[in-house]
Amino acid sequence: MSTTQIFKNPRAKHNFQGRTCSITSVGSYVPDRIMTNAEMEKIVDTTDEWITSRTGIRQRRLAAESEYTSDMATKAAQRAMDKAGITADQIDLIIVATITPDMLFPSTACLVQNKLGARRAAAFDIEAACSGFIYAMEIGQQFIMSRTYETVLIIGAERLSSIVNWKDRNTCVLFGDGAGAAILQHRPDAHGLLTACMGADGDKAMLLCMPGGGSRIPATSDSVAAGLHHLQMDGKETFKNAVGAMVGAAQEALKRCETDISQIKLVIPHQANQRIIDAVGERLGVEKDQVFVNLDKYGNTSAASVGIALDEAVDQKRIVRGDLVLLVAFGAGLTWAAAVIEW
Ligand SMILES: CC(C)(COP(=O)(O)OP(=O)(O)OC[C@H]1O[C@@H](n2cnc3c(N)ncnc32)[C@H](O)[C@@H]1OP(=O)(O)O)[C@@H](O)C(=O)NCCC(=O)NCCS
């Protein structure tokens, strides 16, 4: 055998012809436990009126004591798989986007792989905070497009209740737990994921972060006492950056598709704050009924938010096959991403 044969790139047999990638199905899961703003009033100095008027959030879901990110991710994934009639042995790759993995390692994706019994699947996590679902989708579609894999499972899942500081009213009222999942495959009759624009600005990394628990500040009694294992955020600066980045990414994605906002059936933004969603919508020139909102029920579920919203939008028939959908998100990193999909 000649060396050229030994080292022949297996993709070469396809002449690197790309193919399209579509979302076959979506699924989501939120824990049963509802925590209302009235309950928040009992633990920090806040009011339902303040939270509702400043954020739009009325309640959030909290994971049960023994319910971890991998459990919620697995439930969302199973629902997406059931809807499409996909069995665990068909899954080639699992990507989990999360900032609240069960453990620093092994990856939550490996735990999900085991829980699903998806023995054939490769598995890894990505961390792009609230942009995680769109980042995972764009990464996953590369494997479909390149014909490396037939079926990719992407999941955004978070147990943010385990990292928020329940004594900090600036942050604890904002976040919730949950998971959203999607099955990516080639569908010959659809254009699917038309484009995705991803971006990042590490210069502003400390605007929204959890300083402790990594290699820089490993857990010690001092680091725990200093509250370094909680999420910390400069809300005002984060807000300003969110609006500009989401609008920029959305406009770039529309431009790449040579379309405009009037052609979009539904905008599904990351669910962080109603005022961010309104400001982004206004600058993009969307009609009110063109934007999907469910943050009143769940708060900010970070990487899970876009997946949960997409699942509910499909369930409520706000989108049907053939509609153009714009997903747009922003999060810690800083990161941002927007995608245009022919649903
Ligand atoms: C956090 C956020 C809701 C705060 O809203 P804001 O209008 O910027 O509020 P401010 O920061 O001006 O705070 C106003 C006052 O409300 C107070 N406040 C903060 N949280 C409060 C709460 N839960 N209840 C009552 N008062 C609160 C502040 O302490 C401040 O009081 P002070 O003026 O006496 O210092 C807003 O900045 C935000 O949504 N930022 C983006 C957060 C986000 O989405 N992060 C995730 C990105 S993916």
Short mmCIF file of C-alpha atoms and ligand atoms in Angstrom, two decimals:
data_model
loop_
_atom_site.label_atom_id
_atom_site.label_comp_id
_atom_site.label_asym_id
_atom_site.label_seq_id
_atom_site.Cartn_x
_atom_site.Cartn_y
_atom_site.Cartn_z
CA MET A 1 0.00 0.00 0.00
CA SER A 2 1.41 3.42 -0.88
CA THR A 3 1.66 6.19 1.69
CA THR A 4 -0.84 8.30 -0.24
CA GLN A 5 -3.43 5.57 0.24
CA ILE A 6 -2.65 5.19 3.94
CA PHE A 7 -2.99 8.91 4.60
CA LYS A 8 -5.84 9.58 2.22
CA ASN A 9 -8.32 11.91 3.85
CA PRO A 10 -11.62 9.99 4.14
CA ARG A 11 -13.51 13.18 3.29
CA ALA A 12 -11.77 13.35 -0.06
CA LYS A 13 -14.04 10.62 -1.40
CA HIS A 14 -16.88 13.13 -1.13
CA ASN A 15 -14.78 15.76 -2.91
CA PHE A 16 -15.54 17.95 0.13
CA GLN A 17 -19.02 18.63 -1.23
CA GLY A 18 -20.94 20.23 1.60
CA ARG A 19 -24.59 19.51 2.31
CA THR A 20 -27.25 21.38 4.25
CA CYS A 21 -28.06 20.87 7.92
CA SER A 22 -31.54 21.13 9.40
CA ILE A 23 -33.09 20.91 12.82
CA THR A 24 -35.09 17.67 12.74
CA SER A 25 -36.72 18.22 16.14
CA VAL A 26 -36.45 20.14 19.37
CA GLY A 27 -37.24 19.31 22.99
CA SER A 28 -37.02 21.04 26.32
CA TYR A 29 -37.31 20.41 30.02
CA VAL A 30 -37.79 22.70 33.01
CA PRO A 31 -37.95 21.53 36.62
CA ASP A 32 -41.34 21.43 38.38
CA ARG A 33 -40.42 23.79 41.19
CA ILE A 34 -41.65 27.32 40.45
CA MET A 35 -40.13 30.20 42.40
CA THR A 36 -42.21 33.37 42.13
CA ASN A 37 -41.15 36.98 42.65
CA ALA A 38 -43.24 36.95 45.84
CA GLU A 39 -40.91 34.25 47.20
CA MET A 40 -37.90 36.36 46.17
CA GLU A 41 -39.30 39.17 48.32
CA LYS A 42 -38.86 36.87 51.32
CA ILE A 43 -35.15 36.19 50.78
CA VAL A 44 -33.73 39.50 49.47
CA ASP A 45 -34.70 43.17 49.67
CA THR A 46 -36.74 43.32 46.45
CA THR A 47 -40.30 43.60 45.21
CA ASP A 48 -42.34 41.89 42.54
CA GLU A 49 -42.91 45.35 41.07
CA TRP A 50 -39.14 46.04 40.75
CA ILE A 51 -38.33 42.66 39.20
CA THR A 52 -41.25 42.74 36.77
CA SER A 53 -40.73 46.34 35.63
CA ARG A 54 -36.89 46.16 35.38
CA THR A 55 -36.65 42.66 33.85
CA GLY A 56 -40.05 41.23 32.80
CA ILE A 57 -39.41 38.12 34.92
CA ARG A 58 -42.34 36.88 37.05
CA GLN A 59 -41.06 33.45 38.07
CA ARG A 60 -38.27 30.96 37.39
CA ARG A 61 -37.82 27.18 37.74
CA LEU A 62 -35.43 25.60 40.22
CA ALA A 63 -33.92 22.14 39.92
CA ALA A 64 -34.66 19.67 42.70
CA GLU A 65 -31.87 19.01 45.17
CA SER A 66 -30.68 15.87 43.41
CA GLU A 67 -31.45 17.07 39.87
CA TYR A 68 -28.31 18.12 38.03
CA THR A 69 -27.53 19.74 34.69
CA SER A 70 -26.97 16.34 33.06
CA ASP A 71 -30.42 15.15 34.25
CA MET A 72 -32.20 18.15 32.74
CA ALA A 73 -30.10 17.89 29.57
CA THR A 74 -30.98 14.19 29.22
CA LYS A 75 -34.72 14.86 29.63
CA ALA A 76 -34.70 17.65 27.02
CA ALA A 77 -32.68 15.43 24.66
CA GLN A 78 -35.01 12.45 25.12
CA ARG A 79 -38.00 14.65 24.26
CA ALA A 80 -36.30 15.90 21.08
CA MET A 81 -35.37 12.31 20.15
CA ASP A 82 -38.91 11.01 20.80
CA LYS A 83 -40.44 13.69 18.57
CA ALA A 84 -38.20 12.67 15.68
CA GLY A 85 -38.27 8.93 16.41
CA ILE A 86 -34.50 8.95 16.88
CA THR A 87 -32.98 6.20 19.00
CA ALA A 88 -29.88 6.61 21.13
CA ASP A 89 -27.78 4.37 18.89
CA GLN A 90 -28.35 6.73 15.93
CA ILE A 91 -26.61 9.67 17.63
CA ASP A 92 -23.08 10.29 16.35
CA LEU A 93 -22.17 13.31 18.46
CA ILE A 94 -23.46 15.07 21.59
CA ILE A 95 -22.53 18.68 22.29
CA VAL A 96 -23.63 20.20 25.58
CA ALA A 97 -23.41 23.96 26.05
CA THR A 98 -23.33 24.91 29.72
CA ILE A 99 -21.65 27.13 32.29
CA THR A 100 -22.95 24.91 35.10
CA PRO A 101 -21.59 21.45 34.27
CA ASP A 102 -22.23 18.71 36.84
CA MET A 103 -18.45 18.77 37.47
CA LEU A 104 -15.50 20.60 35.91
CA PHE A 105 -14.67 17.26 34.34
CA PRO A 106 -15.66 14.85 32.93
CA SER A 107 -17.85 16.76 30.52
CA THR A 108 -21.59 16.89 31.08
CA ALA A 109 -21.93 15.62 27.50
CA CYS A 110 -20.28 12.33 28.56
CA LEU A 111 -22.71 12.01 31.48
CA VAL A 112 -25.63 12.63 29.09
CA GLN A 113 -24.20 10.09 26.63
CA ASN A 114 -24.25 7.50 29.40
CA LYS A 115 -27.75 8.42 30.62
CA LEU A 116 -29.15 8.21 27.08
CA GLY A 117 -27.23 5.01 26.30
CA ALA A 118 -25.84 6.67 23.17
CA ARG A 119 -22.84 4.39 23.10
CA ARG A 120 -21.71 5.26 19.56
CA ALA A 121 -21.67 9.00 20.18
CA ALA A 122 -18.64 11.20 20.68
CA ALA A 123 -19.34 13.80 23.36
CA PHE A 124 -17.97 17.13 24.53
CA ASP A 125 -19.02 20.36 26.24
CA ILE A 126 -18.69 23.90 25.01
CA GLU A 127 -18.85 27.03 27.08
CA ALA A 128 -20.21 30.17 25.48
CA ALA A 129 -22.62 31.12 28.29
CA CYS A 130 -25.95 32.44 27.01
CA SER A 131 -24.79 32.21 23.37
CA GLY A 132 -24.08 28.50 23.94
CA PHE A 133 -27.07 27.03 22.13
CA ILE A 134 -26.35 28.92 18.89
CA TYR A 135 -22.60 28.23 19.19
CA ALA A 136 -23.37 24.51 19.67
CA MET A 137 -25.72 24.54 16.69
CA GLU A 138 -23.11 26.14 14.44
CA ILE A 139 -20.42 23.69 15.61
CA GLY A 140 -22.78 20.72 15.20
CA GLN A 141 -23.84 21.72 11.72
CA GLN A 142 -20.22 21.67 10.57
CA PHE A 143 -20.15 17.91 11.18
CA ILE A 144 -23.36 17.39 9.20
CA MET A 145 -22.30 19.71 6.40
CA SER A 146 -18.93 17.98 6.05
CA ARG A 147 -20.62 14.54 6.02
CA THR A 148 -18.62 13.50 9.05
CA TYR A 149 -21.79 12.62 10.99
CA GLU A 150 -25.45 11.93 10.20
CA THR A 151 -27.06 12.83 13.53
CA VAL A 152 -25.83 15.41 16.04
CA LEU A 153 -27.56 16.12 19.34
CA ILE A 154 -27.02 19.63 20.72
CA ILE A 155 -28.17 20.65 24.18
CA GLY A 156 -28.10 23.87 26.19
CA ALA A 157 -28.58 23.07 29.87
CA GLU A 158 -28.08 25.01 33.08
CA ARG A 159 -28.50 24.68 36.80
CA LEU A 160 -27.81 28.35 37.51
CA SER A 161 -29.47 28.09 40.92
CA SER A 162 -26.31 26.31 42.07
CA ILE A 163 -24.01 29.28 41.28
CA VAL A 164 -26.12 32.37 41.97
CA ASN A 165 -25.53 34.24 45.20
CA TRP A 166 -28.91 33.98 46.93
CA LYS A 167 -28.02 37.00 49.05
CA ASP A 168 -27.33 39.31 46.07
CA ARG A 169 -30.54 40.93 44.85
CA ASN A 170 -28.72 42.32 41.81
CA THR A 171 -28.33 38.85 40.33
CA CYS A 172 -30.37 36.16 42.12
CA VAL A 173 -33.71 37.42 40.79
CA LEU A 174 -32.59 37.05 37.17
CA PHE A 175 -31.69 33.39 36.66
CA GLY A 176 -33.39 29.98 36.44
CA ASP A 177 -32.77 26.33 35.57
CA GLY A 178 -33.71 24.26 32.51
CA ALA A 179 -32.58 22.63 29.27
CA GLY A 180 -33.28 22.80 25.54
CA ALA A 181 -32.14 20.29 22.91
CA ALA A 182 -32.17 19.83 19.14
CA ILE A 183 -31.41 17.03 16.70
CA LEU A 184 -29.37 18.16 13.69
CA GLN A 185 -29.48 16.17 10.44
CA HIS A 186 -29.37 16.70 6.70
CA ARG A 187 -32.88 17.01 5.26
CA PRO A 188 -32.82 16.89 1.45
CA ASP A 189 -35.96 19.04 1.10
CA ALA A 190 -34.81 21.96 3.29
CA HIS A 191 -32.19 24.68 3.40
CA GLY A 192 -32.07 24.45 7.20
CA LEU A 193 -29.42 26.51 8.97
CA LEU A 194 -28.65 29.23 6.45
CA THR A 195 -25.99 31.07 8.39
CA ALA A 196 -24.67 31.80 11.85
CA CYS A 197 -22.54 34.75 12.97
CA MET A 198 -20.59 34.24 16.16
CA GLY A 199 -18.42 36.73 17.98
CA ALA A 200 -16.58 37.31 21.24
CA ASP A 201 -14.84 40.04 23.24
CA GLY A 202 -12.57 38.62 25.92
CA ASP A 203 -11.53 42.14 26.88
CA LYS A 204 -14.84 42.36 28.78
CA ALA A 205 -14.55 38.91 30.34
CA MET A 206 -14.93 40.17 33.90
CA LEU A 207 -18.29 41.90 33.32
CA LEU A 208 -20.05 38.59 33.92
CA CYS A 209 -18.09 35.76 35.47
CA MET A 210 -17.60 33.28 38.28
CA PRO A 211 -14.04 33.99 39.46
CA GLY A 212 -13.53 30.93 41.70
CA GLY A 213 -13.34 27.21 41.11
CA GLY A 214 -10.99 27.19 38.13
CA SER A 215 -7.20 26.99 37.97
CA ARG A 216 -6.83 30.69 38.78
CA ILE A 217 -8.66 30.54 42.11
CA PRO A 218 -9.12 26.92 43.19
CA ALA A 219 -11.63 26.37 45.98
CA THR A 220 -10.31 27.17 49.45
CA SER A 221 -12.20 28.14 52.58
CA ASP A 222 -11.06 31.76 51.91
CA SER A 223 -12.34 31.75 48.30
CA VAL A 224 -15.67 30.34 49.43
CA ALA A 225 -15.95 32.91 52.25
CA ALA A 226 -15.17 35.69 49.74
CA GLY A 227 -18.09 34.55 47.56
CA LEU A 228 -15.87 33.83 44.56
CA HIS A 229 -17.80 30.69 43.60
CA HIS A 230 -20.89 32.71 42.76
CA LEU A 231 -21.88 34.37 39.51
CA GLN A 232 -20.90 38.07 39.51
CA MET A 233 -22.15 40.68 37.09
CA ASP A 234 -21.92 44.36 36.23
CA GLY A 235 -25.55 44.60 35.14
CA LYS A 236 -25.50 48.06 33.57
CA GLU A 237 -22.42 47.44 31.37
CA THR A 238 -23.65 43.97 30.44
CA PHE A 239 -26.97 45.46 29.38
CA LYS A 240 -25.31 48.06 27.11
CA ASN A 241 -23.04 45.52 25.45
CA ALA A 242 -25.89 43.03 25.00
CA VAL A 243 -28.05 45.31 22.90
CA GLY A 244 -25.27 46.44 20.54
CA ALA A 245 -23.83 42.96 20.05
CA MET A 246 -27.19 41.26 19.45
CA VAL A 247 -28.28 43.88 16.93
CA GLY A 248 -24.92 43.72 15.11
CA ALA A 249 -24.92 39.91 14.91
CA ALA A 250 -28.56 39.79 13.76
CA GLN A 251 -28.00 42.38 11.05
CA GLU A 252 -24.89 40.59 9.81
CA ALA A 253 -26.74 37.24 9.66
CA LEU A 254 -29.62 38.80 7.69
CA LYS A 255 -27.18 40.49 5.31
CA ARG A 256 -25.35 37.24 4.63
CA CYS A 257 -28.67 35.64 3.66
CA GLU A 258 -29.52 38.63 1.49
CA THR A 259 -32.77 39.01 3.35
CA ASP A 260 -34.26 41.54 5.75
CA ILE A 261 -36.20 41.50 8.98
CA SER A 262 -39.58 41.72 7.20
CA GLN A 263 -38.98 38.20 5.81
CA ILE A 264 -38.43 36.74 9.29
CA LYS A 265 -41.48 34.98 10.72
CA LEU A 266 -40.17 34.87 14.27
CA VAL A 267 -37.21 36.31 16.17
CA ILE A 268 -36.16 34.09 19.07
CA PRO A 269 -33.85 36.12 21.28
CA HIS A 270 -31.95 34.96 24.33
CA GLN A 271 -34.29 35.51 27.26
CA ALA A 272 -32.35 37.74 29.67
CA ASN A 273 -34.37 40.90 30.14
CA GLN A 274 -37.54 42.23 28.50
CA ARG A 275 -35.90 45.64 28.14
CA ILE A 276 -32.96 44.11 26.23
CA ILE A 277 -35.40 42.22 23.99
CA ASP A 278 -37.43 45.40 23.37
CA ALA A 279 -34.34 47.50 22.60
CA VAL A 280 -33.00 44.85 20.18
CA GLY A 281 -36.42 44.49 18.55
CA GLU A 282 -36.78 48.24 18.13
CA ARG A 283 -33.36 48.60 16.51
CA LEU A 284 -34.01 45.70 14.17
CA GLY A 285 -37.41 47.15 13.26
CA VAL A 286 -39.47 44.10 14.26
CA GLU A 287 -43.21 44.04 14.99
CA LYS A 288 -44.13 43.04 18.56
CA ASP A 289 -45.74 39.74 17.46
CA GLN A 290 -42.57 38.84 15.53
CA VAL A 291 -40.65 38.27 18.78
CA PHE A 292 -40.90 35.20 21.01
CA VAL A 293 -40.81 35.85 24.77
CA ASN A 294 -41.08 33.37 27.65
CA LEU A 295 -38.69 34.90 30.17
CA ASP A 296 -41.64 35.86 32.40
CA LYS A 297 -41.95 32.11 33.16
CA TYR A 298 -38.32 31.00 33.33
CA GLY A 299 -36.00 34.00 33.83
CA ASN A 300 -32.57 33.80 32.24
CA THR A 301 -31.60 30.14 31.72
CA SER A 302 -28.35 31.03 29.89
CA ALA A 303 -27.38 28.35 27.33
CA ALA A 304 -30.80 26.68 27.71
CA SER A 305 -32.84 29.78 26.89
CA VAL A 306 -32.86 29.78 23.07
CA GLY A 307 -33.48 26.00 22.94
CA ILE A 308 -36.41 26.18 25.37
CA ALA A 309 -37.88 29.15 23.49
CA LEU A 310 -37.48 27.43 20.11
CA ASP A 311 -39.22 24.32 21.42
CA GLU A 312 -42.13 26.34 22.81
CA ALA A 313 -42.40 28.39 19.59
CA VAL A 314 -42.70 25.17 17.55
CA ASP A 315 -45.18 23.70 20.06
CA GLN A 316 -47.34 26.82 19.90
CA LYS A 317 -47.16 26.75 16.06
CA ARG A 318 -45.60 30.20 16.01
CA ILE A 319 -43.37 28.71 13.29
CA VAL A 320 -44.06 26.00 10.73
CA ARG A 321 -41.74 24.29 8.26
CA GLY A 322 -40.52 26.72 5.63
CA ASP A 323 -40.67 29.83 7.87
CA LEU A 324 -37.55 31.92 8.33
CA VAL A 325 -36.45 32.20 11.96
CA LEU A 326 -33.81 34.47 13.48
CA LEU A 327 -32.08 33.27 16.65
CA VAL A 328 -29.94 35.81 18.50
CA ALA A 329 -28.09 35.62 21.80
CA PHE A 330 -25.53 37.31 24.00
CA GLY A 331 -23.67 36.23 27.11
CA ALA A 332 -20.61 36.05 29.31
CA GLY A 333 -17.26 35.95 27.59
CA LEU A 334 -18.42 38.22 26.19
CA THR A 335 -19.97 36.15 23.44
CA TRP A 336 -22.74 36.73 20.95
CA ALA A 337 -24.31 34.84 18.06
CA ALA A 338 -27.15 35.07 15.57
CA ALA A 339 -28.46 32.48 13.14
CA VAL A 340 -31.01 32.47 10.32
CA ILE A 341 -32.85 29.18 9.83
CA GLU A 342 -35.33 28.03 7.26
CA TRP A 343 -37.44 26.05 9.70
C1 LIG B 1 -29.57 43.80 36.32
C2 LIG B 1 -30.53 44.83 35.73
C3 LIG B 1 -31.92 44.25 35.67
C4 LIG B 1 -30.56 46.05 36.65
O1 LIG B 1 -31.41 47.01 36.09
P1 LIG B 1 -30.94 48.54 36.03
O2 LIG B 1 -32.04 49.32 35.48
O3 LIG B 1 -29.64 48.56 35.28
O4 LIG B 1 -30.78 48.83 37.54
P2 LIG B 1 -29.56 49.59 38.20
O5 LIG B 1 -28.31 48.80 38.05
O6 LIG B 1 -29.62 50.99 37.71
O7 LIG B 1 -29.98 49.55 39.70
C5 LIG B 1 -30.94 50.43 40.17
C6 LIG B 1 -31.13 50.21 41.64
O8 LIG B 1 -31.90 49.02 41.83
C7 LIG B 1 -31.29 48.24 42.82
N1 LIG B 1 -31.58 46.85 42.59
C8 LIG B 1 -30.85 45.93 41.94
N2 LIG B 1 -31.48 44.75 41.97
C9 LIG B 1 -32.62 44.93 42.65
C10 LIG B 1 -33.68 44.10 43.01
N3 LIG B 1 -33.71 42.80 42.68
N4 LIG B 1 -34.70 44.61 43.71
C11 LIG B 1 -34.73 45.90 44.05
N5 LIG B 1 -33.74 46.75 43.74
C12 LIG B 1 -32.70 46.27 43.06
C13 LIG B 1 -29.82 48.55 42.71
O9 LIG B 1 -29.17 48.25 43.92
C14 LIG B 1 -29.85 50.03 42.42
O10 LIG B 1 -30.01 50.70 43.63
P3 LIG B 1 -29.14 52.01 43.98
O11 LIG B 1 -29.49 52.98 42.88
O12 LIG B 1 -29.64 52.37 45.31
O13 LIG B 1 -27.73 51.53 43.92
C15 LIG B 1 -30.07 45.27 34.34
O14 LIG B 1 -28.89 46.02 34.44
C16 LIG B 1 -29.84 44.12 33.42
O15 LIG B 1 -30.76 43.42 33.06
N6 LIG B 1 -28.60 43.93 32.97
C17 LIG B 1 -28.27 42.86 32.07
C18 LIG B 1 -28.26 41.61 32.85
C19 LIG B 1 -28.24 40.41 31.98
O16 LIG B 1 -29.13 40.23 31.20
N7 LIG B 1 -27.25 39.58 32.15
C20 LIG B 1 -27.13 38.39 31.47
C21 LIG B 1 -26.68 38.64 30.10
S1 LIG B 1 -26.78 37.18 29.23
#
